[in-house]
PDB file of C-alpha atoms in Angstrom:
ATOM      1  CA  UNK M1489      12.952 -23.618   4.008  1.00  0.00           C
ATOM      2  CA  UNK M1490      10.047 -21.581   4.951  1.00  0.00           C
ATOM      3  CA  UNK M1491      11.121 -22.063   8.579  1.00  0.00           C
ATOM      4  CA  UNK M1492      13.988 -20.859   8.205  1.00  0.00           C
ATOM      5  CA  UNK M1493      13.053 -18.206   6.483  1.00  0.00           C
ATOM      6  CA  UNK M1494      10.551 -17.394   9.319  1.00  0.00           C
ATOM      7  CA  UNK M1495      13.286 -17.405  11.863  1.00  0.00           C
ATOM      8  CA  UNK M1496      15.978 -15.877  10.135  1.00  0.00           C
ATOM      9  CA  UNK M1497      16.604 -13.101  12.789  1.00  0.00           C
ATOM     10  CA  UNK M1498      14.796 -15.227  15.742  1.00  0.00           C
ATOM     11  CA  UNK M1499      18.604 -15.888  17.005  1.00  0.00           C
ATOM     12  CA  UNK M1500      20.023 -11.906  16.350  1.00  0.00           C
ATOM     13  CA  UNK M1501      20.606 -10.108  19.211  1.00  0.00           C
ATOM     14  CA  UNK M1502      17.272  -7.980  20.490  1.00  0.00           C
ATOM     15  CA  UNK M1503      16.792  -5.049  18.495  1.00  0.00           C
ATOM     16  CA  UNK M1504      15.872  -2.008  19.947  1.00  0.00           C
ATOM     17  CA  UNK M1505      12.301  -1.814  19.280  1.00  0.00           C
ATOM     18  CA  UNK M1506      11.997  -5.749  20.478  1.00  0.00           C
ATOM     19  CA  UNK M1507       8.178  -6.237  21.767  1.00  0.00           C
ATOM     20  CA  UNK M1508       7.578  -6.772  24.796  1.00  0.00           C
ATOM     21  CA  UNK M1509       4.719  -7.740  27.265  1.00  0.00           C
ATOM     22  CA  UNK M1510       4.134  -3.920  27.446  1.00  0.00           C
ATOM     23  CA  UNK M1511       3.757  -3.330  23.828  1.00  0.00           C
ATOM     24  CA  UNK M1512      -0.103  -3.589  22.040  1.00  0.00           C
ATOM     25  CA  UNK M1513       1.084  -5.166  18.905  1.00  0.00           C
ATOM     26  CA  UNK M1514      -2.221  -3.470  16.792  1.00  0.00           C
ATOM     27  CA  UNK M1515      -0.406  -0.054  17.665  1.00  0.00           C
ATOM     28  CA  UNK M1516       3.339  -0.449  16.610  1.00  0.00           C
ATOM     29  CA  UNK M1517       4.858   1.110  13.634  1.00  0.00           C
ATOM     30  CA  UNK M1518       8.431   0.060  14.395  1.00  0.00           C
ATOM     31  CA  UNK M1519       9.472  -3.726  14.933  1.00  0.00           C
ATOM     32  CA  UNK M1520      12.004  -5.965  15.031  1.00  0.00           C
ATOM     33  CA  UNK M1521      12.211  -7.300  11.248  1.00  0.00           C
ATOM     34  CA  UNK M1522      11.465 -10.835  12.062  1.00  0.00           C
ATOM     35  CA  UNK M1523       9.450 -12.452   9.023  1.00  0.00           C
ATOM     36  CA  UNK M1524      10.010 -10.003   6.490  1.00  0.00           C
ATOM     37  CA  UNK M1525      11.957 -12.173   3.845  1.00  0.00           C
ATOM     38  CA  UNK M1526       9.186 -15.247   4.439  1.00  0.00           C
ATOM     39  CA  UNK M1527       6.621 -12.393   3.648  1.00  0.00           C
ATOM     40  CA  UNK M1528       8.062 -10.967   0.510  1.00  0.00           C
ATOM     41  CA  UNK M1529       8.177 -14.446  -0.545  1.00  0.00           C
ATOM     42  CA  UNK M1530       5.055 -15.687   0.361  1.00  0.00           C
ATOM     43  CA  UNK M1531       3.189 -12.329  -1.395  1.00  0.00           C
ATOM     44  CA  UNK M1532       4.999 -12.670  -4.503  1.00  0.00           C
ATOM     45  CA  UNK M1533       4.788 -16.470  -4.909  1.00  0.00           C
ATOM     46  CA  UNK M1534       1.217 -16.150  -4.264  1.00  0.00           C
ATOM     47  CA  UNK M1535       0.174 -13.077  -6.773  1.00  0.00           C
ATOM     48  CA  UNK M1536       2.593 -13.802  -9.448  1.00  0.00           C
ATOM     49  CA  UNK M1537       1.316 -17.456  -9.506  1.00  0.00           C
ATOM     50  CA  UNK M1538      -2.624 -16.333  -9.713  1.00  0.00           C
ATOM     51  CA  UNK M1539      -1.208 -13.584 -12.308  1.00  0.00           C
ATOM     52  CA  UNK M1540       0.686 -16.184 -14.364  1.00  0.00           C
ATOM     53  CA  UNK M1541      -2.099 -18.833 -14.320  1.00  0.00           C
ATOM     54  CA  UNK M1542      -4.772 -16.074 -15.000  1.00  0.00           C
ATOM     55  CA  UNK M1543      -2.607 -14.799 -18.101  1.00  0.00           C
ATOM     56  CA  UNK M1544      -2.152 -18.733 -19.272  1.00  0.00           C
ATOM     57  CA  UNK M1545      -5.521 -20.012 -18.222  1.00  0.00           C
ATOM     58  CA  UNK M1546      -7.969 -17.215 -19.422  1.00  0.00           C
ATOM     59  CA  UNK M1547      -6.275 -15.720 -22.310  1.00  0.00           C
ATOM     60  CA  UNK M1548      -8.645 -13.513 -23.925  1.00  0.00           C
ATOM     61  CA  UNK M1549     -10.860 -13.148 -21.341  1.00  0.00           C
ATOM     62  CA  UNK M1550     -11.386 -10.222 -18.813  1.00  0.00           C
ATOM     63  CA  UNK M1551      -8.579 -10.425 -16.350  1.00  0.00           C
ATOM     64  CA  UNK M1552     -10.183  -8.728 -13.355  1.00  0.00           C
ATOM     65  CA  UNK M1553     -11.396 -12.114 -11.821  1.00  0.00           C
ATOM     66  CA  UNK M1554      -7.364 -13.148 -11.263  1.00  0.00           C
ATOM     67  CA  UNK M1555      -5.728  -9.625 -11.005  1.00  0.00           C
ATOM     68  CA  UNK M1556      -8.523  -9.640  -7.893  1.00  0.00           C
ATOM     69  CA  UNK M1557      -7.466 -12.864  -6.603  1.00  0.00           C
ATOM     70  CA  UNK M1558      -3.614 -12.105  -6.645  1.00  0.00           C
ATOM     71  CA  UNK M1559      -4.014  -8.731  -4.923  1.00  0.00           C
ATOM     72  CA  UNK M1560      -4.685 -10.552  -1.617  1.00  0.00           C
ATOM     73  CA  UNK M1561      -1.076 -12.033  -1.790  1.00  0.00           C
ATOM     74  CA  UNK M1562       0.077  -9.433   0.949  1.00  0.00           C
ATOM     75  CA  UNK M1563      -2.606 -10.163   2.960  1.00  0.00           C
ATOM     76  CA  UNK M1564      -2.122 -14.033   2.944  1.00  0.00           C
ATOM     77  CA  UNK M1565       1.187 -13.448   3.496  1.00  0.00           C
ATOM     78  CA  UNK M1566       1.190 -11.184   6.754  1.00  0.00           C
ATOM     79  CA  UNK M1567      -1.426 -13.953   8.223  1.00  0.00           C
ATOM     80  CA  UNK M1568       0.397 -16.876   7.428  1.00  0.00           C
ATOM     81  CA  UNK M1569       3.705 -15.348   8.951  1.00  0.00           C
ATOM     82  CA  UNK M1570       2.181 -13.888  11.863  1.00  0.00           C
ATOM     83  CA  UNK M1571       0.768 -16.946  12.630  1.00  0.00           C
ATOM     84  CA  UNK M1572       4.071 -18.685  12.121  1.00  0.00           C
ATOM     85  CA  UNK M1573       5.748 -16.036  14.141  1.00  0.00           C
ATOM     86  CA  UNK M1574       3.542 -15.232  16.931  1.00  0.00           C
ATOM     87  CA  UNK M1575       0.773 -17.354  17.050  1.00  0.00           C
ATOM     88  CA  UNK M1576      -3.227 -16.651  16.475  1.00  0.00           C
ATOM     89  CA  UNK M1577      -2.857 -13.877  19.195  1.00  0.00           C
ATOM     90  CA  UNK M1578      -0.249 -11.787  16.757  1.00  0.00           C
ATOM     91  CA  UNK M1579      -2.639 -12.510  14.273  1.00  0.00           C
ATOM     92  CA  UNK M1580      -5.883 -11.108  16.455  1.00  0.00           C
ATOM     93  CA  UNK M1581      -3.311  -7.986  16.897  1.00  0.00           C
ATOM     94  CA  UNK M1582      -3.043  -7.874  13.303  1.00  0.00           C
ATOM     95  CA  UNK M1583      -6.945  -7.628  12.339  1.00  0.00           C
ATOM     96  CA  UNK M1584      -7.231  -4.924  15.439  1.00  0.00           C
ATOM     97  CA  UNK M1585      -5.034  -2.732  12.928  1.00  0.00           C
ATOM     98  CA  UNK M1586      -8.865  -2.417  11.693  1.00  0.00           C
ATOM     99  CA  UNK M1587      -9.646  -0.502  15.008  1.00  0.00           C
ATOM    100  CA  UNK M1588     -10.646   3.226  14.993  1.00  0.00           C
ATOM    101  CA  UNK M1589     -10.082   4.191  18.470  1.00  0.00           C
ATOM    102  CA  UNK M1590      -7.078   6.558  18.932  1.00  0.00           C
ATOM    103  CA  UNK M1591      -5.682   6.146  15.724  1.00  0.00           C
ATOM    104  CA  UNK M1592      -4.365  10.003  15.199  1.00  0.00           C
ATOM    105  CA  UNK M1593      -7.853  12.296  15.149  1.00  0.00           C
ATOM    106  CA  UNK M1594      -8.047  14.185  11.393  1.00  0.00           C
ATOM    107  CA  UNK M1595      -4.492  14.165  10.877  1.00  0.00           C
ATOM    108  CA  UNK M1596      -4.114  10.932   8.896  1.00  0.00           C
ATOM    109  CA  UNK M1597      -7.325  11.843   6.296  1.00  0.00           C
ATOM    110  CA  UNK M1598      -6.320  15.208   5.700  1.00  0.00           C
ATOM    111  CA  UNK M1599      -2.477  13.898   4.867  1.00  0.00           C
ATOM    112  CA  UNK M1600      -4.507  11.571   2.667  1.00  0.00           C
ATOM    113  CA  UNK M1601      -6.621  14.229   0.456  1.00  0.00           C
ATOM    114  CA  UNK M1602      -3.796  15.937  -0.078  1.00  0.00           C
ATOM    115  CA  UNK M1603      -2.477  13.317  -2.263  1.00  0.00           C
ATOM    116  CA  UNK M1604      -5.856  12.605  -3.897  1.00  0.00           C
ATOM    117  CA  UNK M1605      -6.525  16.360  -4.777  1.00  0.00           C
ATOM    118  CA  UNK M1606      -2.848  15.867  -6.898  1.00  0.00           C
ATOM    119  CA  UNK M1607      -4.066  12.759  -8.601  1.00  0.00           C
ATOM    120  CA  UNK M1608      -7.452  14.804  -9.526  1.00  0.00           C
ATOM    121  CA  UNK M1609      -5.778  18.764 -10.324  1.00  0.00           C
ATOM    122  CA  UNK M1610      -3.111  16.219 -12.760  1.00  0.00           C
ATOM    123  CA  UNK M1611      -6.337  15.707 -14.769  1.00  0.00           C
ATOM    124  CA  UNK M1612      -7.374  19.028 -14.564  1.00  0.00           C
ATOM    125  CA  UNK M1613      -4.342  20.149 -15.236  1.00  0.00           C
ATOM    126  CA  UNK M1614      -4.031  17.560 -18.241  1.00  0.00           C
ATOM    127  CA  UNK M1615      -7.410  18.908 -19.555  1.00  0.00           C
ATOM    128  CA  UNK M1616      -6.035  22.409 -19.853  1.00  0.00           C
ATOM    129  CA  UNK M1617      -2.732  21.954 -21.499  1.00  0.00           C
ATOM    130  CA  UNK M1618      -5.080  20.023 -24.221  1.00  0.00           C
ATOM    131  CA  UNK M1619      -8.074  22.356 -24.428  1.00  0.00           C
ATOM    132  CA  UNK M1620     -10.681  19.748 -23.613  1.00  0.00           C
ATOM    133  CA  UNK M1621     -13.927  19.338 -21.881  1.00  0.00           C
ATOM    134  CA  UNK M1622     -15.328  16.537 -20.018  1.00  0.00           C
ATOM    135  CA  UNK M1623     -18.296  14.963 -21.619  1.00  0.00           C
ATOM    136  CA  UNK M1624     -20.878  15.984 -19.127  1.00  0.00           C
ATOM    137  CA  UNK M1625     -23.256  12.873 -19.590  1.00  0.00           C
ATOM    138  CA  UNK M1626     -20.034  10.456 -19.233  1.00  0.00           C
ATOM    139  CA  UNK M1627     -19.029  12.184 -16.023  1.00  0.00           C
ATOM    140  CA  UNK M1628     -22.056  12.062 -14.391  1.00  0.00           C
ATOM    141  CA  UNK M1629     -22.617   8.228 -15.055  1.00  0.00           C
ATOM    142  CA  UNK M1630     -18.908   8.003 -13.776  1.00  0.00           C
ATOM    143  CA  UNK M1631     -19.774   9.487 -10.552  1.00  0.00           C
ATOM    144  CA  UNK M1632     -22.656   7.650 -10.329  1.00  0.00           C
ATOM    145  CA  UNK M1633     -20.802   4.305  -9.978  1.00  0.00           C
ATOM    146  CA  UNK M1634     -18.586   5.896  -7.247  1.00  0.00           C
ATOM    147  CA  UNK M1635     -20.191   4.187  -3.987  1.00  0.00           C
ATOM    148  CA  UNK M1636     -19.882   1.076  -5.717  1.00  0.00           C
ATOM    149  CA  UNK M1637     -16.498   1.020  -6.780  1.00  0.00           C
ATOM    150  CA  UNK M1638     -14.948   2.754  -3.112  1.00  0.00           C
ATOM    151  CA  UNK M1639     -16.303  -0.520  -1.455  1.00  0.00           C
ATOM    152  CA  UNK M1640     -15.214  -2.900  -4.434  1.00  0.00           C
ATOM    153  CA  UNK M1641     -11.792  -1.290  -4.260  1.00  0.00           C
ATOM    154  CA  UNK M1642     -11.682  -0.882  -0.874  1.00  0.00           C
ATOM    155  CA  UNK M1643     -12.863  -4.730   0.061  1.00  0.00           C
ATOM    156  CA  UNK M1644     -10.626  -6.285  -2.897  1.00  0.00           C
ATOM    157  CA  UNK M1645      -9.194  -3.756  -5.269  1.00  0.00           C
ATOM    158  CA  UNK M1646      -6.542  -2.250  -3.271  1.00  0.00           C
ATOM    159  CA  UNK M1647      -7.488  -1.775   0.171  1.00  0.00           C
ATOM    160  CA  UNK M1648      -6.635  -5.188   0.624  1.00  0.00           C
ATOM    161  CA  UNK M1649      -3.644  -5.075   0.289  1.00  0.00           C
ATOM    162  CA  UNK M1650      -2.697  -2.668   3.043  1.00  0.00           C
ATOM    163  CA  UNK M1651      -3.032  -5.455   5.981  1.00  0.00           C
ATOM    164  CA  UNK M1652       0.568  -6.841   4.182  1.00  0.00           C
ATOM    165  CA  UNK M1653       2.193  -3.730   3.147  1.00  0.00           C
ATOM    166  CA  UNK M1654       1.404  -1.462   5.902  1.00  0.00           C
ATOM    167  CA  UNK M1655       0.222  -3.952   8.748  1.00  0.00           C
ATOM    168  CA  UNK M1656       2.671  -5.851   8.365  1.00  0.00           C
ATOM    169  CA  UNK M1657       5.664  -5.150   5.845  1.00  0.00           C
ATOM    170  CA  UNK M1658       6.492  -1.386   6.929  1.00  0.00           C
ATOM    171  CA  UNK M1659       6.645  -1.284  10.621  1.00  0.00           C
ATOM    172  CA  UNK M1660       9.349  -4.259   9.977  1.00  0.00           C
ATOM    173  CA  UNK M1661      11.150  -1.737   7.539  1.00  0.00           C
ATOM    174  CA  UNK M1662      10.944   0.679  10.294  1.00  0.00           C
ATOM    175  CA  UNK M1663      12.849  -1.722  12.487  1.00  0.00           C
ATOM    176  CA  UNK M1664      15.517  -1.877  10.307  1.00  0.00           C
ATOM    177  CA  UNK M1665      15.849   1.679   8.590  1.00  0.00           C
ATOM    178  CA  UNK M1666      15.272   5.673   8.898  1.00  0.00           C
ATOM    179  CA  UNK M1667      11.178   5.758   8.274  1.00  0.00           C
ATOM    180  CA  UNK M1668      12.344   8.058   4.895  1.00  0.00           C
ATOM    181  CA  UNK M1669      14.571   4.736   3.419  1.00  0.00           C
ATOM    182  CA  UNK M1670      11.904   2.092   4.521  1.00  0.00           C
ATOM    183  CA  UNK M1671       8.853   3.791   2.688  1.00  0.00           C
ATOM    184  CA  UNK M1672      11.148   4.235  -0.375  1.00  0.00           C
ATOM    185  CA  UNK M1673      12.077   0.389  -0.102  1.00  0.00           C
ATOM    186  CA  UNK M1674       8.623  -0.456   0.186  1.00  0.00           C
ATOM    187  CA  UNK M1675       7.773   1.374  -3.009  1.00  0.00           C
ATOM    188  CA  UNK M1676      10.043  -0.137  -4.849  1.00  0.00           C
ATOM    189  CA  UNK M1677       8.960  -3.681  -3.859  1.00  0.00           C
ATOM    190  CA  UNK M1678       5.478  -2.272  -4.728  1.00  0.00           C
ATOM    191  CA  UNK M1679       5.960  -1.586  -7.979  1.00  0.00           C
ATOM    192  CA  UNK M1680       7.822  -4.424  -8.968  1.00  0.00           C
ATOM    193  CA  UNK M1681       4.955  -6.816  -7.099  1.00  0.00           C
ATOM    194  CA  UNK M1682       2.837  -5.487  -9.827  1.00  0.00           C
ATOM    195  CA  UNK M1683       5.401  -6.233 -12.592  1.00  0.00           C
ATOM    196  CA  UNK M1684       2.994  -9.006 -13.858  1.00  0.00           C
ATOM    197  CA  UNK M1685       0.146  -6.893 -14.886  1.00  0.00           C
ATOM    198  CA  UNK M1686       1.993  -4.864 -17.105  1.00  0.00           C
ATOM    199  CA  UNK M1687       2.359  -7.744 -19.887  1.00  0.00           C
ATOM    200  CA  UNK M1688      -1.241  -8.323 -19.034  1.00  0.00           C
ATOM    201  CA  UNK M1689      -4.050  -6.945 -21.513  1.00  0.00           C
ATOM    202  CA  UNK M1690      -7.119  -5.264 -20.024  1.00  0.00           C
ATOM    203  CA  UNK M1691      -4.978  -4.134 -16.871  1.00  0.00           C
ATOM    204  CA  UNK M1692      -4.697  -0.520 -16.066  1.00  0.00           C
ATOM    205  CA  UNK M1693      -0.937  -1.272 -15.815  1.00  0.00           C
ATOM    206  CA  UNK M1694      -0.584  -2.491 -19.414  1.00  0.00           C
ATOM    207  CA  UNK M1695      -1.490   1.193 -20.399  1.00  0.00           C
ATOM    208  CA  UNK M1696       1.444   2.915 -18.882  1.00  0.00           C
ATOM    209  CA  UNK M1697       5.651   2.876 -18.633  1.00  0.00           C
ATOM    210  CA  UNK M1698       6.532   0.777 -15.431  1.00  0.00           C
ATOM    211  CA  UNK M1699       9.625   3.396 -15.311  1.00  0.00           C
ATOM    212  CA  UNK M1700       6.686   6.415 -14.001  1.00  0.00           C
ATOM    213  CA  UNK M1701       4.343   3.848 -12.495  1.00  0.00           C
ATOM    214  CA  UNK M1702       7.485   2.861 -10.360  1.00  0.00           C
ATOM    215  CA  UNK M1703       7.989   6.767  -9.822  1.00  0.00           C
ATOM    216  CA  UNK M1704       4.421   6.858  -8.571  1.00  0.00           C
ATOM    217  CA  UNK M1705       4.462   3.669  -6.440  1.00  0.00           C
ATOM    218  CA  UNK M1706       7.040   5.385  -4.240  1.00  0.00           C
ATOM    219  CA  UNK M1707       5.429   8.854  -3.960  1.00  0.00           C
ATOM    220  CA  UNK M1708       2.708   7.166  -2.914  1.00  0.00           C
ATOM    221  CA  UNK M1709       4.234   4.831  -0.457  1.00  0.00           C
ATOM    222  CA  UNK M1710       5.492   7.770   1.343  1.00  0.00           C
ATOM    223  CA  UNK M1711       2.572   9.436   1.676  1.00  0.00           C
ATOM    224  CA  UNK M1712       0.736   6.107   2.612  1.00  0.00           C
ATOM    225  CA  UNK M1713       3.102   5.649   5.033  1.00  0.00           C
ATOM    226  CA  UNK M1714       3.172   8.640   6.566  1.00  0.00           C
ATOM    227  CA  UNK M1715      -0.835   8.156   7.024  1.00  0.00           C
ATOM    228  CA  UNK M1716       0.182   5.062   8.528  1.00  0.00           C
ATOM    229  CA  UNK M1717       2.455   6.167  10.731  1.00  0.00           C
ATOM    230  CA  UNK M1718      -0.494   9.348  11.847  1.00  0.00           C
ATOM    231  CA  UNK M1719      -2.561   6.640  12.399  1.00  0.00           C
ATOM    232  CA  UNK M1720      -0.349   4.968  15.186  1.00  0.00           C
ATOM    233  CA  UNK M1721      -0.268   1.534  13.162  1.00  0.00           C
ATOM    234  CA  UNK M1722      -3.671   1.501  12.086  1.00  0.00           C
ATOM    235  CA  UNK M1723      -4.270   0.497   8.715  1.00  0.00           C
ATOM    236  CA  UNK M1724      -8.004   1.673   8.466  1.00  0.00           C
ATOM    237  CA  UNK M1725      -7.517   5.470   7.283  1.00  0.00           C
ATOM    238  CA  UNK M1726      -3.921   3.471   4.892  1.00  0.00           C
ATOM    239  CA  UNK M1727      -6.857   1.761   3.260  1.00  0.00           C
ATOM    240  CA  UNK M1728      -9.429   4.642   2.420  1.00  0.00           C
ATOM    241  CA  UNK M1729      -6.566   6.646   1.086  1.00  0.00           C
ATOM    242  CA  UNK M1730      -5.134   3.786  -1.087  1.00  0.00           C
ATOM    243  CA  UNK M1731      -8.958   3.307  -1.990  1.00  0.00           C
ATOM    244  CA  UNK M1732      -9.556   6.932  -2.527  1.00  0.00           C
ATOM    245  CA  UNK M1733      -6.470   7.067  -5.287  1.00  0.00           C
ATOM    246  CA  UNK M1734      -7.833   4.381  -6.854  1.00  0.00           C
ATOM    247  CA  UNK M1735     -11.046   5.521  -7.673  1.00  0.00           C
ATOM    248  CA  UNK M1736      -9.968   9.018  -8.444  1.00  0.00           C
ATOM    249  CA  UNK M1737      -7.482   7.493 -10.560  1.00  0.00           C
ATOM    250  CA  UNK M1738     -10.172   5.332 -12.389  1.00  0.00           C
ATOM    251  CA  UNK M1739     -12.380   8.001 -13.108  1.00  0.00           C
ATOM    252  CA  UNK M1740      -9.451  10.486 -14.453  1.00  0.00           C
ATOM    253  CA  UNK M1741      -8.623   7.161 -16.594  1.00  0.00           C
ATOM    254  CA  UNK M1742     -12.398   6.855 -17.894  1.00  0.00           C
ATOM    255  CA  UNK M1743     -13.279  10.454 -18.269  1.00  0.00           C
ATOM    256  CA  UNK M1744      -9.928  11.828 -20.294  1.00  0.00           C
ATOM    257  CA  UNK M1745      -7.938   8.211 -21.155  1.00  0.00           C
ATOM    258  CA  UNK M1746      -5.290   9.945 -19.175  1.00  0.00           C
ATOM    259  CA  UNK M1747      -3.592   6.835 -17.296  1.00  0.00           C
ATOM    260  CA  UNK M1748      -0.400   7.771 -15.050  1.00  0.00           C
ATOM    261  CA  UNK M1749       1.634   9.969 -16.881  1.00  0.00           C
ATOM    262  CA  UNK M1750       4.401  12.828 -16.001  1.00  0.00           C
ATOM    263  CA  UNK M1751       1.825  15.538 -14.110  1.00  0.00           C
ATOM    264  CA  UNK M1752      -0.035  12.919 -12.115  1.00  0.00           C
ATOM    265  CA  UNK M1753       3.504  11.540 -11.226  1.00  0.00           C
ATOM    266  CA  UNK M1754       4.992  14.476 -10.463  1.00  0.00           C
ATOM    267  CA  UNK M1755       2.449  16.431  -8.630  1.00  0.00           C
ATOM    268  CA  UNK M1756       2.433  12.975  -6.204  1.00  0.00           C
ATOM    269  CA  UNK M1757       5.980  13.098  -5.736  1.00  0.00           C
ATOM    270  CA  UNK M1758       5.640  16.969  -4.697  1.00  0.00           C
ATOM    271  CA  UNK M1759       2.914  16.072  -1.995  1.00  0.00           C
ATOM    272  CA  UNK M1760       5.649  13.568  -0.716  1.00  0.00           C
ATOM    273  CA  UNK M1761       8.604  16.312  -1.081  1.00  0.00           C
ATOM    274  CA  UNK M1762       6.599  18.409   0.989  1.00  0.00           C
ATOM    275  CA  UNK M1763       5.895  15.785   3.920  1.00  0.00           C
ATOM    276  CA  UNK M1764       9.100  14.374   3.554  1.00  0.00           C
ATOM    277  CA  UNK M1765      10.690  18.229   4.151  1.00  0.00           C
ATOM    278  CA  UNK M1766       7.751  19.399   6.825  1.00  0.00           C
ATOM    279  CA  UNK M1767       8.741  15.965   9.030  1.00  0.00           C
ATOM    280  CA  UNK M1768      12.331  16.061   8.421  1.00  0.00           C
ATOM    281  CA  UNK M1769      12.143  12.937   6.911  1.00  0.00           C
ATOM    282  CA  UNK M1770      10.317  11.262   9.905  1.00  0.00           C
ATOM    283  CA  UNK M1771       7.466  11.198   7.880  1.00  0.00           C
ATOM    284  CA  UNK M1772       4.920  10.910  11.024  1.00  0.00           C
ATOM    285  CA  UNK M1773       7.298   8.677  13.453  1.00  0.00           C
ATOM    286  CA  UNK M1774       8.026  10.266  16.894  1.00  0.00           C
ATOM    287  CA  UNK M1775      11.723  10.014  17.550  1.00  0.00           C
ATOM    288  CA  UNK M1776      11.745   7.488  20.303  1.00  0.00           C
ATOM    289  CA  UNK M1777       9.701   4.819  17.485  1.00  0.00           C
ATOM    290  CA  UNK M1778       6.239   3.949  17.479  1.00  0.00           C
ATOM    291  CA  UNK M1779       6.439   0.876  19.945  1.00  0.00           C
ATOM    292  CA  UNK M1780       2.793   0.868  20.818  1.00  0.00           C
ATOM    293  CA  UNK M1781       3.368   1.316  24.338  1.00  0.00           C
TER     294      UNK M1781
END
């Protein structure tokens, strides 16, 4: 089954974006969508399974320890059907996704603090409409866990999972459809891969509506994607943006107990309008594909 699953477009005829010996694998942001089913399967079974037995297993108890372990499910998944697919030299191309070298310049971190700066003016904003203040001794022991928590997050609290999603999962989507479609796609299938953690207490999902987390997944995709796509196919500046949300989102969550809601989601999907509607929908991808030649 898996097999198959693997090889279910091995006998299509070549698609137009079809590696070749040409083609540096750790660069491409469009490919043939060979693997992609096997990898949606593989990343679900795997975090839904560590969420379920967590849930089961350790009711009660903090879940951090399993939501941790499931978030790698992407990452297993683009290994395992890279490996299947094209051996342990895709998978070396994989891992050089990593590399910094000629990965876009400035471009791909500025696109990314634009989308931070929304998640952090929604709180601001959020702090106005109610006439609050941020206790001053809470912030500053906030930002003095920072450091801590952008490598924690960035190692195994998100960041992790960009080697599947964007490494992997989106320059296949790329293959297939218009870079706008793909990205929304993608953040669909991300919100729904986190499904699980909304029935699951202690989880910052379980404290808001899956109906604007879902909203958020995909303004967010775009944007991460179109970071990806500045980058030339490297994941490195995907994961300190996804990392950088996180945290900023954490400490927005700790400092006014304002979890996603309609500003945060809506000033994200305006910072996504905007690139969507500056790249004609293109979101970052040069017109001829990003091959990796």
């Amino acid at each position: 089954m898996f097999l198959r699953m693997v090889n279910d477009h091995l006998s299509t005829r070549p698609h137009p974006h079809e590696p070749t010996d040409t083609v540096d694998q750790a660069r491409t942001t469009v490919v043939a969508p060979r693997g992609l089913t096997a990898f949606l399967v593989i990343a679900f079974a795997f975090s839904w399974t560590a969420w379920w037995a967590g849930t089961h297993l350790l009711a009660g108890a903090n879940p951090m320890l399993v939501v941790i372990a499931g978030g790698f499910g992407p990452m297993v998944a683009a290994v395992v059907v890279t490996a299947a697919t094209s051996g342990w030299s895709g998978v070396g191309a994989l891992f050089r996704r990593y590399s910094l070298p000629r990965r876009g310049g400035i471009a791909p971190y500025a696109i990314a603090v634009l989308v931070v700066l929304a998640i952090a003016a929604s709180g601001a904003i959020s702090l106005h409409l109610r006439g609050a203040t941020v206790d001053e001794t809470l912030l500053n022991a906030a930002l003095a866990t920072v450091p801590v928590q952008f490598l924690l997050i960035a190692v195994a609290g998100g960041g992790n999972e960009e080697l599947g999603w964007r490494g992997f999962a989106l320059p296949r989507l790329q293959g297939a459809l218009p870079p706008l479609a793909a990205n929304v796609v993608l953040g669909a299938i991300w919100a729904v891969w986190h499904a699980p953690l909304f029935s699951m207490a202690g989880t910052a999902q379980s404290q808001v509506y899956f109906p604007a987390y879902a909203l958020l997944c995909v303004g967010l995709t775009v944007v991460l994607g179109h970071v990806f796509n500045a980058s030339r196919g490297g994941v490195l500046a995907v994961v300190l943006a996804h990392t950088a949300v996180n945290v900023v989102s954490g400490l927005k969550a700790t400092l006014m107990g304002d979890p996603a809601g309609v500003t945060e989601v809506a000033l994200v999907s305006l910072v996504a309008v905007v690139l969507v509607t500056a790249t004609r929908g293109r979101l970052g991808l040069g017109r001829s594909g990003g091959t990796g030649r």
